[in-house]
Tab-separated table of C-alpha atoms and ligand atoms in Angstrom:
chain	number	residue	atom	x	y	z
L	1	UNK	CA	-20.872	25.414	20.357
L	2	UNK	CA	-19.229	23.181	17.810
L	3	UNK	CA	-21.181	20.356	16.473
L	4	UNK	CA	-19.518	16.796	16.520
L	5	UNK	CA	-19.094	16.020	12.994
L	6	UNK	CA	-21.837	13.409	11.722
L	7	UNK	CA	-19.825	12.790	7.817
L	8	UNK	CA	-16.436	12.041	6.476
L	9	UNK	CA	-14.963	15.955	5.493
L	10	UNK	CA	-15.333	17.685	2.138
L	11	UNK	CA	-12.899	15.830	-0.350
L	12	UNK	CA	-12.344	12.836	2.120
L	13	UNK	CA	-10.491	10.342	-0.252
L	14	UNK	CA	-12.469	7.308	-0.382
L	15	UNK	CA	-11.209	4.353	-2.341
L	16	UNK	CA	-9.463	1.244	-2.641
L	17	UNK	CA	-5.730	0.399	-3.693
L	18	UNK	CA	-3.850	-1.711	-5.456
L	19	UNK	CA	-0.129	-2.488	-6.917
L	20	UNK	CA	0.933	-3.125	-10.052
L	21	UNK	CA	3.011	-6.244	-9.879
L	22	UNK	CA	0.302	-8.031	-7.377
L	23	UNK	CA	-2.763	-7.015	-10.555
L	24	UNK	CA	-1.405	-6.492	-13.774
L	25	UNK	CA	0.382	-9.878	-14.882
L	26	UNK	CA	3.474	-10.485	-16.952
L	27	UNK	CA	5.457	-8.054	-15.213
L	28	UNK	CA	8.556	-10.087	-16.601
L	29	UNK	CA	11.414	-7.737	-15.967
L	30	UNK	CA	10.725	-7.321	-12.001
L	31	UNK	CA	12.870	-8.480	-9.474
L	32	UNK	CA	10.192	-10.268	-7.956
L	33	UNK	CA	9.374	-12.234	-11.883
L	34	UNK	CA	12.731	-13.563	-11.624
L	35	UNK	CA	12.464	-14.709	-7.706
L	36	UNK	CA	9.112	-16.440	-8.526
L	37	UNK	CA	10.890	-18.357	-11.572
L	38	UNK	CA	13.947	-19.317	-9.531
L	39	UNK	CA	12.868	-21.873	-7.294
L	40	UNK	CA	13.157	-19.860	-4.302
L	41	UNK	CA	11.190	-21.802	-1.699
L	42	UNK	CA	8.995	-19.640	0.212
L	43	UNK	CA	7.052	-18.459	-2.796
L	44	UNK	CA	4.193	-20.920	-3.415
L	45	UNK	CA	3.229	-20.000	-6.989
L	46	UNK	CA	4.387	-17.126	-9.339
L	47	UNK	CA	2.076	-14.587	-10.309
L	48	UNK	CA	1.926	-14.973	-14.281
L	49	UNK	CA	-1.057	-13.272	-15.540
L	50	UNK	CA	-1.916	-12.146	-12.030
L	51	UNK	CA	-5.792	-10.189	-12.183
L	52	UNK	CA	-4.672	-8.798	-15.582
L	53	UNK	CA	-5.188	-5.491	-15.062
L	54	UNK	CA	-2.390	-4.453	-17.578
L	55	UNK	CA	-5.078	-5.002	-19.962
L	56	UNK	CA	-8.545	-4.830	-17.856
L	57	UNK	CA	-7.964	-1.759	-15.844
L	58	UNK	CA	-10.369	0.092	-17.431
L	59	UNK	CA	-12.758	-2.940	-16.088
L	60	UNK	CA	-11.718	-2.189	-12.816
L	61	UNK	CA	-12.125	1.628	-12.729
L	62	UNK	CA	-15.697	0.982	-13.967
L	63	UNK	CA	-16.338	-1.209	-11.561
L	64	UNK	CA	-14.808	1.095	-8.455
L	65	UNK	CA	-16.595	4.286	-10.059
L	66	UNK	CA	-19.883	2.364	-10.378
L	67	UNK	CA	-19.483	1.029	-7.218
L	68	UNK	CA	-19.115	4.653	-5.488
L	69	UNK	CA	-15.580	5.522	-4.903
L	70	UNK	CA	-14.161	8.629	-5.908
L	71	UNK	CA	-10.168	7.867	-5.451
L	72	UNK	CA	-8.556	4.741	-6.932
L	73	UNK	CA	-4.474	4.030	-5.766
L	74	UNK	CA	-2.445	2.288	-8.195
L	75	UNK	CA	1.164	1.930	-9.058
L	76	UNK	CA	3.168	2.304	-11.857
L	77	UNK	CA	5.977	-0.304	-12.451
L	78	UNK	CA	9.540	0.716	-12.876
L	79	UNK	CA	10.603	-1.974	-14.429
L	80	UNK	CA	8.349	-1.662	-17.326
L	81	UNK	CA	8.944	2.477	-17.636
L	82	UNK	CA	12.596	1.884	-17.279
L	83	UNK	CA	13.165	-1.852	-18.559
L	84	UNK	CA	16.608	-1.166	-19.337
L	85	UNK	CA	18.542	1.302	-17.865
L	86	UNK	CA	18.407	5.093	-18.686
L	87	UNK	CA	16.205	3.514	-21.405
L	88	UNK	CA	12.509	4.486	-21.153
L	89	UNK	CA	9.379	3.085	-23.132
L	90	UNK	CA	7.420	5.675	-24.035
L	91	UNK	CA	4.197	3.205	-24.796
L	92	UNK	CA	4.879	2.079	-20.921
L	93	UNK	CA	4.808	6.111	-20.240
L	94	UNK	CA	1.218	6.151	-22.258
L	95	UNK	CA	0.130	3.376	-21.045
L	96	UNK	CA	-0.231	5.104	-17.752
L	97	UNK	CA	-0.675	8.288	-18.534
L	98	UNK	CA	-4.222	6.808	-20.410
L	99	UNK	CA	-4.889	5.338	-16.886
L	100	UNK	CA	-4.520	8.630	-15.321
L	101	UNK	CA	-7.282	9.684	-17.932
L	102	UNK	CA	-9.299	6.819	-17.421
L	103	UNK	CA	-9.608	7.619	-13.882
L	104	UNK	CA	-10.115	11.148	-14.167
L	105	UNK	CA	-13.072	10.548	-16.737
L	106	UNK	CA	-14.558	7.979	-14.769
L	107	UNK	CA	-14.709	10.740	-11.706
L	108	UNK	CA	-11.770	8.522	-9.999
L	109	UNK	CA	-8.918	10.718	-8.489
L	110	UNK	CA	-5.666	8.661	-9.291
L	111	UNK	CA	-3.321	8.787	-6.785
L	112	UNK	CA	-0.422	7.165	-7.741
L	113	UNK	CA	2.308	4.822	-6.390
L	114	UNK	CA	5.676	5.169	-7.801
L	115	UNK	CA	7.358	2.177	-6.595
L	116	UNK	CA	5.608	-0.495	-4.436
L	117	UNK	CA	8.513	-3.324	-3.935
L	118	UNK	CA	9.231	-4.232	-7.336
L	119	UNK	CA	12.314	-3.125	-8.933
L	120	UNK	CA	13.760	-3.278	-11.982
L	121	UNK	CA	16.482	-6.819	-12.085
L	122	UNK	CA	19.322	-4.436	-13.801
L	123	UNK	CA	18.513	-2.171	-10.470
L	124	UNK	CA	18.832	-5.081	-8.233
L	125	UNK	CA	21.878	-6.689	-10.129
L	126	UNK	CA	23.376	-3.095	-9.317
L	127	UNK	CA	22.488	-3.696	-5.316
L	128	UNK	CA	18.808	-2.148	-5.172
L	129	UNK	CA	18.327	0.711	-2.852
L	130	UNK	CA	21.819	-0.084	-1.480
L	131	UNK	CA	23.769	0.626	-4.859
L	132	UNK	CA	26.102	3.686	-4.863
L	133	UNK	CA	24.000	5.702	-7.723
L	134	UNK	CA	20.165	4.476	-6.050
L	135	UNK	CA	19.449	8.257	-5.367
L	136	UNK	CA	20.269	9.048	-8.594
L	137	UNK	CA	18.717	6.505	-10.605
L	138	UNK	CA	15.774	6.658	-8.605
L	139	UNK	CA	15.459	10.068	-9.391
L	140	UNK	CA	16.052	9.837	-13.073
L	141	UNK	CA	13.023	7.358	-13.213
L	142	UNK	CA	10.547	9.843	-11.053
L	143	UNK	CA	11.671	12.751	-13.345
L	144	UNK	CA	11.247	10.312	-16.489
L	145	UNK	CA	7.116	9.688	-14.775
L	146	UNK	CA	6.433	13.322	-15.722
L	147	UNK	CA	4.253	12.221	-18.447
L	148	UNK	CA	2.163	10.202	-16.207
L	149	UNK	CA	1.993	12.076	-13.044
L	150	UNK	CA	2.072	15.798	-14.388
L	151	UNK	CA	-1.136	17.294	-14.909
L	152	UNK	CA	-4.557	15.723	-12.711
L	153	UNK	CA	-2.419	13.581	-10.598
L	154	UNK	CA	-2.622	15.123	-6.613
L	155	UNK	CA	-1.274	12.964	-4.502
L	156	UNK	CA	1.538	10.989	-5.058
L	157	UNK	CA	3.527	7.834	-2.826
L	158	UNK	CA	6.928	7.747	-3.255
L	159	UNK	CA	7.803	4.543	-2.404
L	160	UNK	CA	5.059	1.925	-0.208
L	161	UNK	CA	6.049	0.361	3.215
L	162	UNK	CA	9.981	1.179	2.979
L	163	UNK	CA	10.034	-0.482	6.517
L	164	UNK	CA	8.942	-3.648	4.908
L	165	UNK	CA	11.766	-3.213	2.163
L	166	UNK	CA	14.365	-2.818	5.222
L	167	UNK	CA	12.957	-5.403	6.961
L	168	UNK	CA	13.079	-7.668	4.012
L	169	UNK	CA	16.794	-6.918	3.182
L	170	UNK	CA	17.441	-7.801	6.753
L	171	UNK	CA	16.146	-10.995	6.470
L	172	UNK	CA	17.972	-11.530	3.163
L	173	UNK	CA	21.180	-10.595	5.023
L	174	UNK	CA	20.320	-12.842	7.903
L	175	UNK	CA	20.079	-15.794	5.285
L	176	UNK	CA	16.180	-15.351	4.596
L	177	UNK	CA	15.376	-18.057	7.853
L	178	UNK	CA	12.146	-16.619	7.487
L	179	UNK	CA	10.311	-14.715	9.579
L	180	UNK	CA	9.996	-14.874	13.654
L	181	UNK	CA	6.441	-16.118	14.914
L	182	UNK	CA	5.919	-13.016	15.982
L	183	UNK	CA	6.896	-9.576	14.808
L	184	UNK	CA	9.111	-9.058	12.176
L	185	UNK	CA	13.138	-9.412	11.388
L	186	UNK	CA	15.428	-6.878	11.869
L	187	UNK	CA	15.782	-4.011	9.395
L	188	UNK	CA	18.696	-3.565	7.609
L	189	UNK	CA	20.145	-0.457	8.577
L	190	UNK	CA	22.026	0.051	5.574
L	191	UNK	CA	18.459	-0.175	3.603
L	192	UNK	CA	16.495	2.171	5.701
L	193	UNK	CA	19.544	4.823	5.892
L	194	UNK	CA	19.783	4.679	1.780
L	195	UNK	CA	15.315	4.234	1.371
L	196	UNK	CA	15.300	7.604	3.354
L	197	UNK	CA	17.595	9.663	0.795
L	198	UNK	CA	15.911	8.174	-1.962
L	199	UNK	CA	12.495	9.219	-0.644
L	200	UNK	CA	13.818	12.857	-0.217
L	201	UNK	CA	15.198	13.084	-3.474
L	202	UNK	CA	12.343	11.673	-5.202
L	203	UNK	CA	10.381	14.091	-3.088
L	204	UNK	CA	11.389	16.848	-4.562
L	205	UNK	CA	11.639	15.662	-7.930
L	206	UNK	CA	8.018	15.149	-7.675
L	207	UNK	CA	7.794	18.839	-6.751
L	208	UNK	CA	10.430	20.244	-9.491
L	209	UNK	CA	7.230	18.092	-12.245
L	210	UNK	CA	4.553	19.928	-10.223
L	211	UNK	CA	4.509	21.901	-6.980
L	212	UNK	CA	1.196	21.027	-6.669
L	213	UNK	CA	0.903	17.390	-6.363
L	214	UNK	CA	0.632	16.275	-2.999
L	215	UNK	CA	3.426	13.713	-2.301
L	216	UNK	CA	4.409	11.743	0.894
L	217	UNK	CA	5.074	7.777	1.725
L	218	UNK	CA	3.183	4.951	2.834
L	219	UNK	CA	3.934	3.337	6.146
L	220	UNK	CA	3.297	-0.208	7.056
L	221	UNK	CA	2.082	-0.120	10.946
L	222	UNK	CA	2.100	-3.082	12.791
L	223	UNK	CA	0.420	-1.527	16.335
L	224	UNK	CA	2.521	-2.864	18.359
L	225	UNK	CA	0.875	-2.849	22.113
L	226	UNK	CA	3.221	-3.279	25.437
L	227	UNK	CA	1.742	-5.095	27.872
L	228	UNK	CA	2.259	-3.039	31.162
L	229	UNK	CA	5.766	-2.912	32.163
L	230	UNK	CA	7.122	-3.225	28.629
L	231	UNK	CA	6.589	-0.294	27.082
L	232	UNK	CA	10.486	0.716	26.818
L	233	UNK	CA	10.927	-2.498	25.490
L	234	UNK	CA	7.980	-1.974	22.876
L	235	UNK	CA	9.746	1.624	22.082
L	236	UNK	CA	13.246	-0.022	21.188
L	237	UNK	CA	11.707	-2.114	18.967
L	238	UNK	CA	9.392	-0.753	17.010
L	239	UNK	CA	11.567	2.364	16.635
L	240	UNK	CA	14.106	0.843	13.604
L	241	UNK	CA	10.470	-1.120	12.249
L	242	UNK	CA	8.512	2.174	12.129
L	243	UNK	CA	8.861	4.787	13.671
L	244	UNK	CA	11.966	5.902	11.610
L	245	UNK	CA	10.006	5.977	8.852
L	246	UNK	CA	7.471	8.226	10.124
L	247	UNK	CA	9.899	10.382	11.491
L	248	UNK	CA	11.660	10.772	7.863
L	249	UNK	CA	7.995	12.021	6.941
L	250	UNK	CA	7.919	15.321	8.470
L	251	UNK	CA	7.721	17.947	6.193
L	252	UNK	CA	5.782	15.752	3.823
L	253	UNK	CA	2.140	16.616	2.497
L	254	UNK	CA	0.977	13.480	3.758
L	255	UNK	CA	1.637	10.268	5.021
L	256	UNK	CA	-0.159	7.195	4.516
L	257	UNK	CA	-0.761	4.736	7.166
L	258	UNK	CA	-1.720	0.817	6.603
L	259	UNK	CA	-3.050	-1.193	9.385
L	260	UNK	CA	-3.908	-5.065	9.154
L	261	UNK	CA	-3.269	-6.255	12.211
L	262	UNK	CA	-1.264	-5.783	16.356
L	263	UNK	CA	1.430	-7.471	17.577
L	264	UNK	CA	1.739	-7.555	21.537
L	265	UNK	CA	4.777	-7.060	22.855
L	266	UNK	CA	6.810	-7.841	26.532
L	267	UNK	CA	9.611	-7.965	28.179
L	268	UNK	CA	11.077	-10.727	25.890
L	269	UNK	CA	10.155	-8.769	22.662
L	270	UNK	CA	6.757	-9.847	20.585
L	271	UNK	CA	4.454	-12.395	21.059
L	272	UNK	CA	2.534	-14.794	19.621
L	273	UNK	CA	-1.327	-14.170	19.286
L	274	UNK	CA	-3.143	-16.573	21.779
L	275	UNK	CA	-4.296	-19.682	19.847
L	276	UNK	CA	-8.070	-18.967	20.247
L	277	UNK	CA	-7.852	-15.663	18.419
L	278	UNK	CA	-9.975	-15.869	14.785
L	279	UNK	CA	-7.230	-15.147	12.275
L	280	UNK	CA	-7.550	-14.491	8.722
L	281	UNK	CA	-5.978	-15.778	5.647
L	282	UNK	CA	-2.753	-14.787	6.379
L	283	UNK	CA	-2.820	-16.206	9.718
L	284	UNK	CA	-3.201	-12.123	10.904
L	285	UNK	CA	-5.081	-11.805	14.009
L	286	UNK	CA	-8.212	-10.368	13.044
L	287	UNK	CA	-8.325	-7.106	14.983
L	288	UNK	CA	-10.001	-4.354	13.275
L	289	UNK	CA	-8.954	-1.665	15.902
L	290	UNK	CA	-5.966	-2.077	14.465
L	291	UNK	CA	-6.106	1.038	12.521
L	292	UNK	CA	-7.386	3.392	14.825
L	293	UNK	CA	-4.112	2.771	16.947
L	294	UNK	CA	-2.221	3.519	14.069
L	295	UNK	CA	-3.509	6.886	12.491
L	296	UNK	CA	-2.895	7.645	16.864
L	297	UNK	CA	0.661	6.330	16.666
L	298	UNK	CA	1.603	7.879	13.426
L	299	UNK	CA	-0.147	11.568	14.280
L	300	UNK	CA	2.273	11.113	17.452
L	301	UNK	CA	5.113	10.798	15.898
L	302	UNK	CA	4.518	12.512	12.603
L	303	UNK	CA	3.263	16.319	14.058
L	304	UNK	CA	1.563	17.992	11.915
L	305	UNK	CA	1.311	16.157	8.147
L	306	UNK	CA	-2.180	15.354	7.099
L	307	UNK	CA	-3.246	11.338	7.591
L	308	UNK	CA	-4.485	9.335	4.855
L	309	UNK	CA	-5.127	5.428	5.369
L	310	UNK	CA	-3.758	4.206	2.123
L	311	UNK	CA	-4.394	0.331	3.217
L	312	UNK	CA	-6.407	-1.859	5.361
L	313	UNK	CA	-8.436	-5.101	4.838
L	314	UNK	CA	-8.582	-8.676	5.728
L	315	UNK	CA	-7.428	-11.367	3.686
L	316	UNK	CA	-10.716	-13.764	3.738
L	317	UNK	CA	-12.620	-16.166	1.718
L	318	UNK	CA	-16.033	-15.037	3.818
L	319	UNK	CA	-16.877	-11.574	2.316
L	320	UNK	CA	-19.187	-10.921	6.172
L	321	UNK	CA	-15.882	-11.163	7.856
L	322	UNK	CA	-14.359	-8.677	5.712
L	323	UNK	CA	-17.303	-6.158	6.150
L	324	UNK	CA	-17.294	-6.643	9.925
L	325	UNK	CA	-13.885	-5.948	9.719
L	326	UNK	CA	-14.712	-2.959	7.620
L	327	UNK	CA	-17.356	-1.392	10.006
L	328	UNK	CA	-15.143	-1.757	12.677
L	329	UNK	CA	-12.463	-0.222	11.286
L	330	UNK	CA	-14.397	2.696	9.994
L	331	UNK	CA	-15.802	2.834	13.327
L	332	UNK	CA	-11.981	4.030	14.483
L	333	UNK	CA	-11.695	6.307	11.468
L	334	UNK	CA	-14.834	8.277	12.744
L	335	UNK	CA	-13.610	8.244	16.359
L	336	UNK	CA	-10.448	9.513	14.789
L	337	UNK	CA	-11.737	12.621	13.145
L	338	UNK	CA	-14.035	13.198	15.947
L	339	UNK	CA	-10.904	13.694	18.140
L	340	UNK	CA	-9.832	16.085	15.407
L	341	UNK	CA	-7.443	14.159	14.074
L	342	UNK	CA	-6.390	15.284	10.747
L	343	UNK	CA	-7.423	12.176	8.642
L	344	UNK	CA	-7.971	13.080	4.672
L	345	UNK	CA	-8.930	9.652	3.521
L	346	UNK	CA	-9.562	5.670	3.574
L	347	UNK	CA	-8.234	3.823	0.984
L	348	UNK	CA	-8.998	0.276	1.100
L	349	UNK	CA	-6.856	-2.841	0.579
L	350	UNK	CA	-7.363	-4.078	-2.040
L	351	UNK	CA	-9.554	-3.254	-4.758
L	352	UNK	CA	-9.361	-6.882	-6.437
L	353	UNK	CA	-7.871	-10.572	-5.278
L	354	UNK	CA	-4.904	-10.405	-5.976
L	355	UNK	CA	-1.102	-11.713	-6.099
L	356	UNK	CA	0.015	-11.615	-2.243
L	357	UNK	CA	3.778	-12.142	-2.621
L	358	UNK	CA	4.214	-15.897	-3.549
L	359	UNK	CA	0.171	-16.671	-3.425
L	360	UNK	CA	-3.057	-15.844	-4.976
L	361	UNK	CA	-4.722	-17.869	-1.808
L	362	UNK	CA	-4.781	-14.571	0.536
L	363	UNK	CA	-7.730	-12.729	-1.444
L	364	UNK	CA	-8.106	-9.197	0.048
L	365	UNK	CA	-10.373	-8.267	-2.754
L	366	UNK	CA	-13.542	-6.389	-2.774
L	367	UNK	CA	-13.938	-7.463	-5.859
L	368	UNK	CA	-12.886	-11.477	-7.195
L	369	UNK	CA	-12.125	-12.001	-10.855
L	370	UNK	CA	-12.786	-15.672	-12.287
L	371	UNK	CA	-9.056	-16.793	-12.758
L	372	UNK	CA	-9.722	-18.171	-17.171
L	373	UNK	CA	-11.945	-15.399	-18.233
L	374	UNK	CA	-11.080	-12.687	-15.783
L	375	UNK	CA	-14.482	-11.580	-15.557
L	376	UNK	CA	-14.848	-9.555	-12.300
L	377	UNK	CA	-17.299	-9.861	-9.756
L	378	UNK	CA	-17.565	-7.177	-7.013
L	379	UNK	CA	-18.120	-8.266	-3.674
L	380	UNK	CA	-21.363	-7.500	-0.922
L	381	UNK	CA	-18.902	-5.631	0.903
L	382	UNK	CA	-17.477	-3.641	-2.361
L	383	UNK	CA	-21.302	-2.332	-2.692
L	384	UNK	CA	-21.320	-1.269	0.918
L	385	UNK	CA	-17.868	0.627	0.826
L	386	UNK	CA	-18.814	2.215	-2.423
L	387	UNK	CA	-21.906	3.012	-0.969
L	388	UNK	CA	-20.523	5.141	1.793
L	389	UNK	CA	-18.432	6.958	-0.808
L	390	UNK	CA	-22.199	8.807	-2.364
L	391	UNK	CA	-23.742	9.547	1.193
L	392	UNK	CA	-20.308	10.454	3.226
L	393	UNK	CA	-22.371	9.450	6.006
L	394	UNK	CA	-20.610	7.979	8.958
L	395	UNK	CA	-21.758	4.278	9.148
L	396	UNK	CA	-22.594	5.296	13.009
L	397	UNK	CA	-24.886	8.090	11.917
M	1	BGC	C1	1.440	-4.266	1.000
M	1	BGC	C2	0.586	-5.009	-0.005
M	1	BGC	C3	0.170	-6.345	0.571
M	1	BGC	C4	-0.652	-6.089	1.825
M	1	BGC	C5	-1.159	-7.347	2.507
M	1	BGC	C6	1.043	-4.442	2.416
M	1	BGC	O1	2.158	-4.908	3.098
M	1	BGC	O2	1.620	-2.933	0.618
M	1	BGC	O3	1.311	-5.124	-1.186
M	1	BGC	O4	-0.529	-7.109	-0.350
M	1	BGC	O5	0.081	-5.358	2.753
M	1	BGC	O6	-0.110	-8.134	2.938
């Protein structure tokens, strides 16, 4: 008789995530520096100093370790490895290779992101993942991160949400009207054809620095749900938004799948949340089933790669609503591995408040930072994450 398991598996990942651009500050010779500075309109505020992590990352692994998680995600930033190009700085190189260190001595497994949306602007002067050499230069920067990602490093993310980079460069080629109210522009085919190749290439340079690291991509999944008599319709369109990019994971040692929020969809396409629905920060309904349908989804479509949930949270200014959210996303998580689904870890989103793409207003944060001094303060629901992370314990049990 087989017992129904009662605690997350031996060497569950449990942690929280982060990005470089949206933490660190200064990231001056980004893409998305020069957007903020150019009077584009959608982007509120630019992200200047952001949660300075550049310099206060060790503050923030302290504060994770203390707090009880055993995996942190970051990512390095291209633009500061590679800030010209074929030129590399070797103090950016150390710079992260002493954070790969710092997490390792502070019991924190680093996994790390290689590129999550920023680019450098010579890369995007040249036509970003669309250029005729992207494969190619994006491979000469992943074999350049040997340094960083060589030795204590196990899993690796190529790139994060490439379906949000194709969707993005649709709307760009659309004439950036914004997005829909519901669901999300069309993808660029162009972008998601060219995102794929690079993420194969960069796959196995990965593997050519060390067989051993782990190293797959990180899907954004926006659960879509047919209502009954839709579903073909629901098919056709989420296929180009998602499932694409799952399907390009096969083969991969993992995939990682982030969950906010649904989006219904029927016979017209998506639709708007009903107005009574509570809705967070980012005007997401708050749903946190949300990622219990996708690990489902994803397992569907992926076969047989191991599951890891890279990102999920609520942006909220009431920390209760975020650890409701939590418990009832967790809740899914359990229900997930009872079913035997092959789910390695929960990574939350995001470690800190942080820079969300044009505002620091959306705080996802399990921990805040005071915005003059930078002195961090984790959150109640930070201590009752971390917490899990000693015991293992299902929250259920
Ligand atoms: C991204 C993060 C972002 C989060 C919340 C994901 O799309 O990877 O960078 O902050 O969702 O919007």
């Amino acid at each position: 008789m087989t017992h129904a398991p009662t605690r997350f598996p031996e060497g569950f990942l449990w942690g929280a995530s982060t990005a470089a651009h949206q933490i660190e500050g200064n990231n001056v010779n980004s893409d998305w520096w020069r957007k903020e500075h150019s009077g584009t309109s959608h982007i509120q505020e630019p992200s200047l100093d952001a949660a300075d992590s550049y310099h206060r990352w060790r503050e923030d692994m302290d504060l994770l370790a203390e707090l009880g998680f055993t995996d942190y995600r970051f990512s390095i930033e291209w633009a500061r490895i590679e800030p010209a190009p074929g030129r590399f700085s070797h103090a950016e190189l150390a710079h992260y290779r002493r954070m790969v260190d710092g997490a390792i001595e502070r019991g924190l497994r680093p996994m790390v992101t290689l590129h999550h949306f920023t680019v450098p602007q010579w890369f995007e002067n040249l036509g970003g993942f669309t250029a005729d050499r992207a494969v190619e230069l994006f491979t000469r920067y992943v074999e350049a991160t040997a340094p960083v990602i060589a030795e204590g490093v196990d899993h690796v993310c190529t790139i994060n949400e490439p379906n949000m980079i194709a969707v993005m460069a649709g709307a760009a080629k659309a004439g950036n009207t914004g997005f829909p109210p519901a669901g999300l522009p069309t993808p660029d085919e162009e972008t998601t054809d060219a995102i794929i190749a690079v993420h194969h290439a960069a796959v196995k340079a990965v593997k050519a620095i060390n067989p051993d690291i782990n190293v797959g991509w990180t899907v954004a999944n926006q659960v879509y749900q047919s209502l009954v008599g839709a579903e073909e319709v629901t098919a056709a369109y989420r296929h180009p938004r998602e499932d694409v990019f799952i399907e390009a994971a096969r083969g991969d040692d993992w995939i990682g799948v982030q969950s906010y929020t649904r989006t219904r969809i029927g016979l017209d396409g998506p639709l708007p949340a009903p107005a009574d629905v509570e809705r967070t920060l980012t005007s997401w309904e708050y749903y946190p089933a949300a990622v219990g349908y996708a690990l489902r989804h994803t397992a569907a479509v992926v076969g047989d790669v191991p599951l890891i949930v890279t990102e999920n949270g609520i942006a909220t200014a009431d920390d209760s609503r975020r650890l409701d959210y939590m418990k009832g996303a967790l809740a899914e998580v359990e229900a997930g591995l009872r079913d035997g689904l092959d789910i390695r870890g929960y990574l939350h989103w995001s470690a800190l408040d942080n820079y969300e793409w044009g505002s620091f207003k959306p705080t996802f944060g399990l921990i805040s930072y005071d915005p003059v001094t930078f002195e961090r303060t984790a959150k109640p629901s930070a201590e009752w994450l971390g917490g899990l992370g000693r015991t293992r314990e299902f929250p259920s049990a």
